[in-house]
Coordinates of N, CA, C and O in Angstrom, one line a residue:
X26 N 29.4 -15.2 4.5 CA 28.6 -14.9 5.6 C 27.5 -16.0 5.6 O 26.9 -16.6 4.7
X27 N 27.4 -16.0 6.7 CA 26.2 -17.7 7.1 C 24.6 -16.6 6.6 O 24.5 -15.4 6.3
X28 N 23.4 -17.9 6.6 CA 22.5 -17.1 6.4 C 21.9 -16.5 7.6 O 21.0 -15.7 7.5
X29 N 22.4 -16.9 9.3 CA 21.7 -16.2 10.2 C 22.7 -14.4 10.1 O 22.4 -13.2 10.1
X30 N 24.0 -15.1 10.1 CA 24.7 -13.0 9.5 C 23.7 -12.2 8.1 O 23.4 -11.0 7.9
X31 N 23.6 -13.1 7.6 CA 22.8 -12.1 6.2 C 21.4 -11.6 6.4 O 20.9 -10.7 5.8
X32 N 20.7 -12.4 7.4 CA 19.3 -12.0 8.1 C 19.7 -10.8 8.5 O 19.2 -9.9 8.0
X33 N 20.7 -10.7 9.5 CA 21.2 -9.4 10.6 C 21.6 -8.3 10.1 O 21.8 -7.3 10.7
X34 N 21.9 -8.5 8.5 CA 22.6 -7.3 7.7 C 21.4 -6.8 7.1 O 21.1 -5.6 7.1
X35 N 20.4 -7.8 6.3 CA 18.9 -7.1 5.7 C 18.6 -6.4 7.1 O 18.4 -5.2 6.9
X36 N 18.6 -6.7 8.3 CA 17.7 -5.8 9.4 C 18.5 -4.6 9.6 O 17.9 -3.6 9.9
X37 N 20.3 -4.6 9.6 CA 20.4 -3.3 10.1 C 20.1 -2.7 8.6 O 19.6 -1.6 8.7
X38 N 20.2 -3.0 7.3 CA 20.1 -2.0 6.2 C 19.0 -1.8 6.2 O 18.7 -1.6 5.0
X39 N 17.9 -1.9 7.0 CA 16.7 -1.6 6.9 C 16.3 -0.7 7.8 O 15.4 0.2 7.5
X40 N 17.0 -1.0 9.1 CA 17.1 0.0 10.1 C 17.4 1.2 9.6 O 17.1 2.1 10.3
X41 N 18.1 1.5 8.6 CA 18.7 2.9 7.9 C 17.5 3.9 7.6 O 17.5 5.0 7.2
X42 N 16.2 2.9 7.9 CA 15.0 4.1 7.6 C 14.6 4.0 6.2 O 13.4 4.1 6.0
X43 N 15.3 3.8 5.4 CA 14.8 4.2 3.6 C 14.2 2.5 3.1 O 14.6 1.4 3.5
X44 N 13.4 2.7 2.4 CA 12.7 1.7 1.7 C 13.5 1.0 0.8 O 13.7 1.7 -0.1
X45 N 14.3 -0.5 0.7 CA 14.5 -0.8 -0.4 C 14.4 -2.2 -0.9 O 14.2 -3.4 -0.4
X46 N 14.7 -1.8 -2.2 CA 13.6 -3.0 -3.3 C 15.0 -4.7 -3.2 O 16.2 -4.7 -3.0
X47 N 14.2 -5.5 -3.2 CA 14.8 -6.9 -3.0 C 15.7 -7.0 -3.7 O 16.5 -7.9 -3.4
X48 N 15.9 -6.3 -4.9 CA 17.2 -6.6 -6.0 C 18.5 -6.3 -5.7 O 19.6 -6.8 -5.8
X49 N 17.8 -4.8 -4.9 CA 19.3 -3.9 -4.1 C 19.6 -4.7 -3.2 O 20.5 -5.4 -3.5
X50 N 19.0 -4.9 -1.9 CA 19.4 -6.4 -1.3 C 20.3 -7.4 -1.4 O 21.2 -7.8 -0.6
X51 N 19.9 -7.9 -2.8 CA 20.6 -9.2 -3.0 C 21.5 -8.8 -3.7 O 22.4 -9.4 -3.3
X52 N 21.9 -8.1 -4.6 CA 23.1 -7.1 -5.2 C 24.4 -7.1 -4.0 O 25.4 -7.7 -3.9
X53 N 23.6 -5.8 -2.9 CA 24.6 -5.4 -1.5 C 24.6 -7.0 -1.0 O 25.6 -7.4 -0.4
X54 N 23.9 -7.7 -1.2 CA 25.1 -9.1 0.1 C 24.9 -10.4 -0.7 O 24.7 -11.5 -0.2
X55 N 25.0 -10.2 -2.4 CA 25.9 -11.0 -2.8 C 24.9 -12.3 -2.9 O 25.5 -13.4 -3.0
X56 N 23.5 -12.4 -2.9 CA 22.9 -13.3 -3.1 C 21.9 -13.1 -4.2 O 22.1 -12.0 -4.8
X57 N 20.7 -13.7 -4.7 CA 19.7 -14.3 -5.3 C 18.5 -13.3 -5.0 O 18.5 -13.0 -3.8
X58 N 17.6 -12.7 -5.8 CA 16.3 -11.5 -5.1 C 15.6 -13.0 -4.3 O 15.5 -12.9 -3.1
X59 N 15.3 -14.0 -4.7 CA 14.6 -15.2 -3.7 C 14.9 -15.5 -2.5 O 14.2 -15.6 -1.5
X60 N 16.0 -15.6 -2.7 CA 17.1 -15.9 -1.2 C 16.6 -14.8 -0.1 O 16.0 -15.1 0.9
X61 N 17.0 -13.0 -0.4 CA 15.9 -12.0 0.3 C 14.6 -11.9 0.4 O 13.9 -11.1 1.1
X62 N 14.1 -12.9 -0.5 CA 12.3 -12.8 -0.2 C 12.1 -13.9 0.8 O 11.2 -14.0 1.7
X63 N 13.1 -14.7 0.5 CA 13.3 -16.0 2.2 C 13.3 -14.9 3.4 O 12.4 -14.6 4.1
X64 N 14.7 -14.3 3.4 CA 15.0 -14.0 4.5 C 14.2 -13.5 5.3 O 13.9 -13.9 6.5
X65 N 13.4 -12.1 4.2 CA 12.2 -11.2 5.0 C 11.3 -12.2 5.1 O 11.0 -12.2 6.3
X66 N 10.6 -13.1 4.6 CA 9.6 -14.0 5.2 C 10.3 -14.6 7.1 O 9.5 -14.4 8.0
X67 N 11.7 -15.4 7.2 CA 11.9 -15.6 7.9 C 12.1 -14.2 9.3 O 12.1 -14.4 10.5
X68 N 12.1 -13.3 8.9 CA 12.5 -12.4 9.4 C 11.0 -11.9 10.4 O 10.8 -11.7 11.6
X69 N 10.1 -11.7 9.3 CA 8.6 -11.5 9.5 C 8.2 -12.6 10.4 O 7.5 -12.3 11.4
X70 N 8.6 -13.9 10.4 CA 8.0 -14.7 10.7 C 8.5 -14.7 12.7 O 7.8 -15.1 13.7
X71 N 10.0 -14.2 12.5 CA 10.4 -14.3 14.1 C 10.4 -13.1 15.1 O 11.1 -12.8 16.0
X72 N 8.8 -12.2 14.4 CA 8.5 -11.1 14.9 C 8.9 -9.9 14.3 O 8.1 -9.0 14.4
X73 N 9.9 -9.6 13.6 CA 10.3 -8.4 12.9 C 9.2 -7.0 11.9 O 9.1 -6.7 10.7
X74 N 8.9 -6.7 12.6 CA 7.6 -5.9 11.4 C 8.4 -5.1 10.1 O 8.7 -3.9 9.9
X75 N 8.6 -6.1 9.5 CA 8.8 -5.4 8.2 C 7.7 -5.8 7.0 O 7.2 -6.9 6.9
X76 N 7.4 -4.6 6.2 CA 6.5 -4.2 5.3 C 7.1 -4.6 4.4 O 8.3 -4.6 4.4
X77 N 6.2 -5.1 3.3 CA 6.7 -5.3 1.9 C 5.5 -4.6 0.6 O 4.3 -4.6 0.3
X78 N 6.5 -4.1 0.2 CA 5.1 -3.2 -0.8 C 6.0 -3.6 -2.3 O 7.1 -4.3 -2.3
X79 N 5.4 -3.0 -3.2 CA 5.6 -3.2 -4.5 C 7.0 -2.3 -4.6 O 8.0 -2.8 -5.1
X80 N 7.3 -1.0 -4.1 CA 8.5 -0.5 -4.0 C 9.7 -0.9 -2.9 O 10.6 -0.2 -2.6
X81 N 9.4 -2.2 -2.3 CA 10.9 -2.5 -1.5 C 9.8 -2.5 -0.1 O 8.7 -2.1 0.1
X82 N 11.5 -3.3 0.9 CA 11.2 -3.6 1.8 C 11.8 -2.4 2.8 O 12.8 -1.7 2.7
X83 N 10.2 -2.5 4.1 CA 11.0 -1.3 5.1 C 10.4 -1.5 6.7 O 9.2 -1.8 6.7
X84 N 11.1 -1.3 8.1 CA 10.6 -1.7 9.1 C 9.5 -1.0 9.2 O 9.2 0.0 8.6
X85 N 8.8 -1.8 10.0 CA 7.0 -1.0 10.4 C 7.2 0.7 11.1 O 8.4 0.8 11.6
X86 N 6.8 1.5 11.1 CA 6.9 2.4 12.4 C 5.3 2.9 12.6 O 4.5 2.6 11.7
X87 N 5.1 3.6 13.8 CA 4.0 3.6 14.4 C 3.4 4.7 13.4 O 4.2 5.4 12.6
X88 N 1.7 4.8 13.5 CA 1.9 5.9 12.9 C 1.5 7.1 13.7 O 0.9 7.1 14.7
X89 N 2.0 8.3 13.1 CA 2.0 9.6 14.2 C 0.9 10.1 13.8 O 0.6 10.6 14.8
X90 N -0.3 10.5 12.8 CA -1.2 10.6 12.4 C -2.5 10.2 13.3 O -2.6 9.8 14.4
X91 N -3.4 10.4 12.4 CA -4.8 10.1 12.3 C -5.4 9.0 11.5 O -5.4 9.2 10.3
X92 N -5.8 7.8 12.0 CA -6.3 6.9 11.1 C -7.6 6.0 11.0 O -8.3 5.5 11.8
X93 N -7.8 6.0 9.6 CA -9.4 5.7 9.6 C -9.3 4.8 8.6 O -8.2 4.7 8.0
X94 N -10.3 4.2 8.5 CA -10.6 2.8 7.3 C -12.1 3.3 6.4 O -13.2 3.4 6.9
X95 N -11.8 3.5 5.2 CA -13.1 4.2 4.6 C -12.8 3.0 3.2 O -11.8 2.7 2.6
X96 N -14.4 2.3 3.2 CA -14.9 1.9 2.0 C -15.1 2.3 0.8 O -16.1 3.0 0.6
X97 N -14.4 2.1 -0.1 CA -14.4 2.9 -1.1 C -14.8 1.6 -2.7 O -14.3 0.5 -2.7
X98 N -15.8 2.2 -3.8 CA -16.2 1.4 -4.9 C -15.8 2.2 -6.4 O -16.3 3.3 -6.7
X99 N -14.9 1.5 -7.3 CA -14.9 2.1 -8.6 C -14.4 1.3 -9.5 O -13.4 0.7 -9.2
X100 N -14.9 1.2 -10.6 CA -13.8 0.8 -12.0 C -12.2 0.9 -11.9 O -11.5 1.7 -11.2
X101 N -11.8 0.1 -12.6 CA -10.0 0.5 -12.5 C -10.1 1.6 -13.0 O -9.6 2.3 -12.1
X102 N -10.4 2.4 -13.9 CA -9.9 3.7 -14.7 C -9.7 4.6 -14.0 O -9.0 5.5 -14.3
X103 N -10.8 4.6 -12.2 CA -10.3 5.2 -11.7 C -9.6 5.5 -10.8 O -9.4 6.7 -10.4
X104 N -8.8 4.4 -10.2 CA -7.6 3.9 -9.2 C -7.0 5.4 -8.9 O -6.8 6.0 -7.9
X105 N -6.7 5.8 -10.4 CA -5.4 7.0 -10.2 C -6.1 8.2 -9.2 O -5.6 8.8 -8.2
X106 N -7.8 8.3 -10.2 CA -7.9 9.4 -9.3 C -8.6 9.4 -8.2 O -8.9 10.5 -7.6
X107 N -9.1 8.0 -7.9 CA -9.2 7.4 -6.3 C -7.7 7.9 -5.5 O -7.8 8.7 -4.5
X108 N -6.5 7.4 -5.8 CA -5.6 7.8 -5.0 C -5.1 9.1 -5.1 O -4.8 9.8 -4.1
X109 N -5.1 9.4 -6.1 CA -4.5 11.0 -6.2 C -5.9 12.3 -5.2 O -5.5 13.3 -4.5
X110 N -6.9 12.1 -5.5 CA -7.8 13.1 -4.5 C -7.4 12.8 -3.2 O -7.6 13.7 -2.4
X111 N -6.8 11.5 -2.9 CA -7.0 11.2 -1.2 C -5.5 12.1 -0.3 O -5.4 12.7 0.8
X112 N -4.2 11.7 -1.9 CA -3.1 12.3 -1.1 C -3.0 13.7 -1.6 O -2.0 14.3 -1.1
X113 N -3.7 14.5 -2.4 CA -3.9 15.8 -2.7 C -4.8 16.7 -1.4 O -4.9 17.9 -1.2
X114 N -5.2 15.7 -0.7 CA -6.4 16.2 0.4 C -5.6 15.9 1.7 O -6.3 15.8 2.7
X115 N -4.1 15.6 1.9 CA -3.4 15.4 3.0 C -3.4 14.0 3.0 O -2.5 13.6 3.7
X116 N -4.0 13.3 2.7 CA -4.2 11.8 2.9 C -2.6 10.8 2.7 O -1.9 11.0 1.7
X117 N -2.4 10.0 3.6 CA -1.5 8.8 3.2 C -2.6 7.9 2.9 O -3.7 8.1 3.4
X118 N -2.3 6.5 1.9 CA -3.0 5.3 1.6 C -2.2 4.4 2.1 O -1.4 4.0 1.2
X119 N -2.0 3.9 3.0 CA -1.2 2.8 3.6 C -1.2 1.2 2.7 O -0.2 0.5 2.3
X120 N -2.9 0.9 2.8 CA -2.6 -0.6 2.2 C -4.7 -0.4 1.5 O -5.6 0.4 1.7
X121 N -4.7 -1.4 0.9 CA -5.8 -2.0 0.5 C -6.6 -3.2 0.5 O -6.3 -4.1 -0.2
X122 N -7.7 -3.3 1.4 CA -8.1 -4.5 2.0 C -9.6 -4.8 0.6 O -10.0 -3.9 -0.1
X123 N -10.1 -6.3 0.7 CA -11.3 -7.0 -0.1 C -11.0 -7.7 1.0 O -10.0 -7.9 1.8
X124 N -12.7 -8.2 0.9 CA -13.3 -9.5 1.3 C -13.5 -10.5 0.1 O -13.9 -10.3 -1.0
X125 N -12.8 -11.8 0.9 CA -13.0 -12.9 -0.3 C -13.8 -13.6 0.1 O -14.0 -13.5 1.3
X126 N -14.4 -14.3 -0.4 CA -15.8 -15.7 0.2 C -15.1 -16.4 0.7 O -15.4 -16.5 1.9
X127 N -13.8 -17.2 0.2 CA -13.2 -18.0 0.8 C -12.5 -18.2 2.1 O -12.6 -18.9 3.1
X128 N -11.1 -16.8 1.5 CA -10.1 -16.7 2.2 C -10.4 -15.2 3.3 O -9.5 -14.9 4.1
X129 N -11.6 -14.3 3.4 CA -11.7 -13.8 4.1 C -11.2 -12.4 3.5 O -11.4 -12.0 2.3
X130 N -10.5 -11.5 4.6 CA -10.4 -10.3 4.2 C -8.6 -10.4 3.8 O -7.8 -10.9 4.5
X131 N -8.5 -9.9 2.6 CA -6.8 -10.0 2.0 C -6.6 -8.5 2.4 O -7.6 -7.8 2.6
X132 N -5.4 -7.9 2.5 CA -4.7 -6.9 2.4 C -3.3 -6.9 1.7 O -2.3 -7.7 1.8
X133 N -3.6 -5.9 1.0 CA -2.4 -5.6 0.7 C -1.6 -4.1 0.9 O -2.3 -3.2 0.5
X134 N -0.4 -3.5 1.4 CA 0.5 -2.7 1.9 C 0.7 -2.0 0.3 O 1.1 -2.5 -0.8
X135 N 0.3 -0.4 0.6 CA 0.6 0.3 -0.5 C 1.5 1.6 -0.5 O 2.2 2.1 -1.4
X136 N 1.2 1.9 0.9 CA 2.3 3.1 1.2 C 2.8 4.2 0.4 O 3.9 4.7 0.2
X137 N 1.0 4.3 -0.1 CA 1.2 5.6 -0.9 C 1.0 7.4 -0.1 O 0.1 7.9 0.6
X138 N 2.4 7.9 -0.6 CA 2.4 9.5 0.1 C 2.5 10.7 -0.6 O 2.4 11.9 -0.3
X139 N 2.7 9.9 -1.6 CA 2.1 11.4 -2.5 C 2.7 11.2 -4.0 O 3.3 10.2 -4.2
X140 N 2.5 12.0 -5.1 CA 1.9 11.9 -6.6 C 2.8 10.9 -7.0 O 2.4 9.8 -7.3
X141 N 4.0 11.0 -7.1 CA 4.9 10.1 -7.3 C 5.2 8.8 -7.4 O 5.9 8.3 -8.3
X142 N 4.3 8.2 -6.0 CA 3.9 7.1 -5.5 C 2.7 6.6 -6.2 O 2.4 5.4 -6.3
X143 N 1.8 7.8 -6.6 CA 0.1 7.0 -7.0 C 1.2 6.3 -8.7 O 1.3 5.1 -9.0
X144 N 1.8 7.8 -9.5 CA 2.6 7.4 -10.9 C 3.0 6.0 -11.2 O 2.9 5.5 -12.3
X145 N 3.8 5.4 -9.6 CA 4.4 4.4 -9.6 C 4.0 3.3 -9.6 O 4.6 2.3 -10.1
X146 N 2.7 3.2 -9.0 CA 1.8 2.5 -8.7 C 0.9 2.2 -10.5 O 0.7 1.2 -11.2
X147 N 0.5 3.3 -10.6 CA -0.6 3.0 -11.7 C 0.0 2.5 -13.1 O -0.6 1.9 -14.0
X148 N 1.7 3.1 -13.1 CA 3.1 2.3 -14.2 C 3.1 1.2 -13.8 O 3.3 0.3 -14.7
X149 N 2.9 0.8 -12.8 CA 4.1 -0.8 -12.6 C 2.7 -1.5 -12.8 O 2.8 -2.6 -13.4
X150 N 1.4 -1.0 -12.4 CA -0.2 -2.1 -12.7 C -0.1 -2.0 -14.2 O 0.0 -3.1 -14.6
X151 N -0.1 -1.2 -15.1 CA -0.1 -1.1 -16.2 C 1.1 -1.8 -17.3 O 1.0 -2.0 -18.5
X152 N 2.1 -1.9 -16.5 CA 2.7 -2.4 -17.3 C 3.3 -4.4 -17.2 O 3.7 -5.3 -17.9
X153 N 2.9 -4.2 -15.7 CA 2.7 -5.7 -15.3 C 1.1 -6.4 -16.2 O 0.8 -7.6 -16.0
X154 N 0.4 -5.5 -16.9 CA -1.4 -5.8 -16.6 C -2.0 -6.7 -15.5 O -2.7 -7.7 -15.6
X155 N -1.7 -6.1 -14.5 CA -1.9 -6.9 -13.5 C -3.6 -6.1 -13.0 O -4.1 -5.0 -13.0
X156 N -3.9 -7.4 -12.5 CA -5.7 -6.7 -11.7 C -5.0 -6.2 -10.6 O -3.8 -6.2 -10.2
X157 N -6.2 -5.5 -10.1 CA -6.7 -4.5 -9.3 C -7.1 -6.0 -8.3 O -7.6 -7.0 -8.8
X158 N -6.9 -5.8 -6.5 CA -7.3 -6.8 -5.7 C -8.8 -6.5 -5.5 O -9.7 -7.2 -5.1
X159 N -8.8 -5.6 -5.8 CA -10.7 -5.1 -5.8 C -10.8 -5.7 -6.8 O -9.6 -5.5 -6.8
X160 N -11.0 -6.4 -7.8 CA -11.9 -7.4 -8.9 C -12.5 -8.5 -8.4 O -13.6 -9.0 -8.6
X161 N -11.3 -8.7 -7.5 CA -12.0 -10.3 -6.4 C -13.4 -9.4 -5.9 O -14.3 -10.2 -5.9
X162 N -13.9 -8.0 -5.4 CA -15.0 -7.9 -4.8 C -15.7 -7.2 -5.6 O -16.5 -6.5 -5.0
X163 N -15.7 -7.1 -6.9 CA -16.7 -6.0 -7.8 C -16.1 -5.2 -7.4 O -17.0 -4.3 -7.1
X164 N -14.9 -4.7 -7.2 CA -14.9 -3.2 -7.2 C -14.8 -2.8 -5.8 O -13.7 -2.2 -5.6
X165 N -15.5 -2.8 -4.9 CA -15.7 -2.9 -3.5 C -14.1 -2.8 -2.6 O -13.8 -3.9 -2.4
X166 N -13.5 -2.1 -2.2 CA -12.7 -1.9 -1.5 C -12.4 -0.9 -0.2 O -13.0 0.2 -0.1
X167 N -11.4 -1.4 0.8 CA -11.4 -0.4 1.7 C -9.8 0.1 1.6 O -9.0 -0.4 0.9
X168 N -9.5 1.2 2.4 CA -7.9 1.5 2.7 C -8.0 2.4 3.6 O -8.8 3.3 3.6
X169 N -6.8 2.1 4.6 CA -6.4 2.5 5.5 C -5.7 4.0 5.5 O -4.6 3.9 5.0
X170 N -6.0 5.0 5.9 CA -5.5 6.0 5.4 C -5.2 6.8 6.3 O -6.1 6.8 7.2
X171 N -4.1 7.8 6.6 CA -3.7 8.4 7.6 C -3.4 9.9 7.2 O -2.9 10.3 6.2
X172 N -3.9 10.7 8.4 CA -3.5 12.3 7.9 C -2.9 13.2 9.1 O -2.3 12.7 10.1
X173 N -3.1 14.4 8.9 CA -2.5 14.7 10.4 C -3.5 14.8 11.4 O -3.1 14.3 12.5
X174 N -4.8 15.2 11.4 CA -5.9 14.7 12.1 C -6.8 14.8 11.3 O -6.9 14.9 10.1
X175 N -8.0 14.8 13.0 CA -9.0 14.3 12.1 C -9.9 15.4 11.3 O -11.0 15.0 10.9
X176 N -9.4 16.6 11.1 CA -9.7 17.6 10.5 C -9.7 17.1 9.0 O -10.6 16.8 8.2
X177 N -8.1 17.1 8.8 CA -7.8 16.3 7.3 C -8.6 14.9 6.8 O -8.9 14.5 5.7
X178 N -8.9 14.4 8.2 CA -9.3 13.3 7.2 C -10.8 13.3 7.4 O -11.4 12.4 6.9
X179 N -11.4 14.0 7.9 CA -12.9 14.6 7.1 C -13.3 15.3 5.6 O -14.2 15.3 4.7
X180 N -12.0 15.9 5.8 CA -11.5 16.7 4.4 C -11.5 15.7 3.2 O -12.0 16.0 2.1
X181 N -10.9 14.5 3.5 CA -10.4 13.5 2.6 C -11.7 12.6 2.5 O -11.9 12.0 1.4
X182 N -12.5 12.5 3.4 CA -13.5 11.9 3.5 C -15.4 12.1 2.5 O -16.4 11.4 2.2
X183 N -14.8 13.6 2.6 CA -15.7 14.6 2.5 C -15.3 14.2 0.6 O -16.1 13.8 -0.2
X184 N -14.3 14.3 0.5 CA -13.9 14.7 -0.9 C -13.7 13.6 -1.3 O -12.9 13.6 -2.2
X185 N -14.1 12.1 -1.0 CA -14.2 10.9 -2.0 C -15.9 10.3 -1.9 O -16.3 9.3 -2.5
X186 N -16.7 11.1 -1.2 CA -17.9 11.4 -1.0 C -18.7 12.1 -2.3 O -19.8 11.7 -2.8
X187 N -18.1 13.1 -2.5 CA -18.6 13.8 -3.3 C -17.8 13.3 -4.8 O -18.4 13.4 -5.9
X188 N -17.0 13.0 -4.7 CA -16.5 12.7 -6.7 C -17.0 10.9 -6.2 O -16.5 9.9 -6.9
X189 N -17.8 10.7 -5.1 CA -18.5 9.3 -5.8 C -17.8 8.3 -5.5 O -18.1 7.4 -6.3
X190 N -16.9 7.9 -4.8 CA -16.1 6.8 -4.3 C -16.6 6.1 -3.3 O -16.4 4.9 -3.3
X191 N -17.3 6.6 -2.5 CA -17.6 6.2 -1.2 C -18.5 5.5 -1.3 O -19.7 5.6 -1.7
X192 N -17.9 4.4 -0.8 CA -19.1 2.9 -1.2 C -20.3 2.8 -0.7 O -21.0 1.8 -1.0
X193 N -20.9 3.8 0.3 CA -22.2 4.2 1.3 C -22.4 5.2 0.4 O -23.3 5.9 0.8
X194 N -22.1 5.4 -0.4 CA -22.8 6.6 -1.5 C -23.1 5.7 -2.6 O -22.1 5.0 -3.0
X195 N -24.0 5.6 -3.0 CA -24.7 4.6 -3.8 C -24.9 5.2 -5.5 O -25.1 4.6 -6.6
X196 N -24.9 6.6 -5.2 CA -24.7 7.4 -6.5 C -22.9 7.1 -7.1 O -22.3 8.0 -7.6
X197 N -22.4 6.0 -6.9 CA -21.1 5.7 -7.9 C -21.7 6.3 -9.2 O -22.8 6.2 -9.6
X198 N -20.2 7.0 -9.9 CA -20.0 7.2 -11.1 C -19.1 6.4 -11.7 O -18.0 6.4 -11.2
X199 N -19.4 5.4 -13.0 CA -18.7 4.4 -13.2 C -17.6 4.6 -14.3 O -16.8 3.6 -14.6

């Protein structure tokens, strides 16, 4: 298969709805995990909204929720239970944004939905020792977070307020 048929096979196995990681990819059509990190770049690049998170690649879809962007400030130690209060309180964490001096505001796509996902997240930083993109800002971070309304996400709001996350709450516990 040419590489414009192998573009068209990553989009329909993507269209299948389920998330998956670049290895599986390049396994099912017989190529390189690089060669699929081309493609979805090329793919991204000719309009296609696909997401790339640390667990695999998957098309964009809208979201049916409620969504807010809340500032949030802490040490790494407490990542886990930064994310774990937010999806315990109905919350999705979609992605995580810093401001850099240079390059501006980075984001990164996290597409966390619940405990499973924070586990997976706080294994794969722990075991890569990889930083936290909040280091580039002290700590200082935002995320995008979605619930079923805006009930829940007062709830969610309310409850990283109070355990001290909330970067307008100046009483951080460090």
């Amino acid at each position: 298969m040419d590489a414009q048929e192998r573009r068209l096979r990553v989009l329909d196995i993507l269209k299948e709805g389920e998330r998956v990681r670049g290895t599986e990819l390049a396994k099912a059509l017989g190529v390189s995990r690089q060669i699929i990190v081309g493609d979805v770049a090329l793919l991204k690049a000719g309009g296609v909204p696909v997401i790339s998170t640390p667990r695999g690649y998957y098309l964009k879809k809208e979201p049916r929720g409620y969504l807010r962007t809340l500032v949030c400030f802490h040490k790494r130690r407490r990542t886990a239970e930064e994310l774990r209060l937010i999806i315990s309180l109905g919350g999705m964490v979609h992605n995580v944004s810093v401001e850099h001096e240079i390059y501006g505001s980075i984001t990164a796509n996290l597409e966390i939905k619940n405990k499973n996902d924070v586990d997976d997240f706080i294994r794969r930083m722990k075991m890569k020792r990889a930083p936290l993109l909040s280091t580039i800002s002290g700590g200082i971070h935002s995320h995008l977070i979605e619930t079923k309304g805006e009930k829940e996400m007062d709830m969610v709001e309310e409850g990283l307020r109070k355990a001290g996350f909330l970067y307008e709450d100046r009483q951080v516990r460090l």
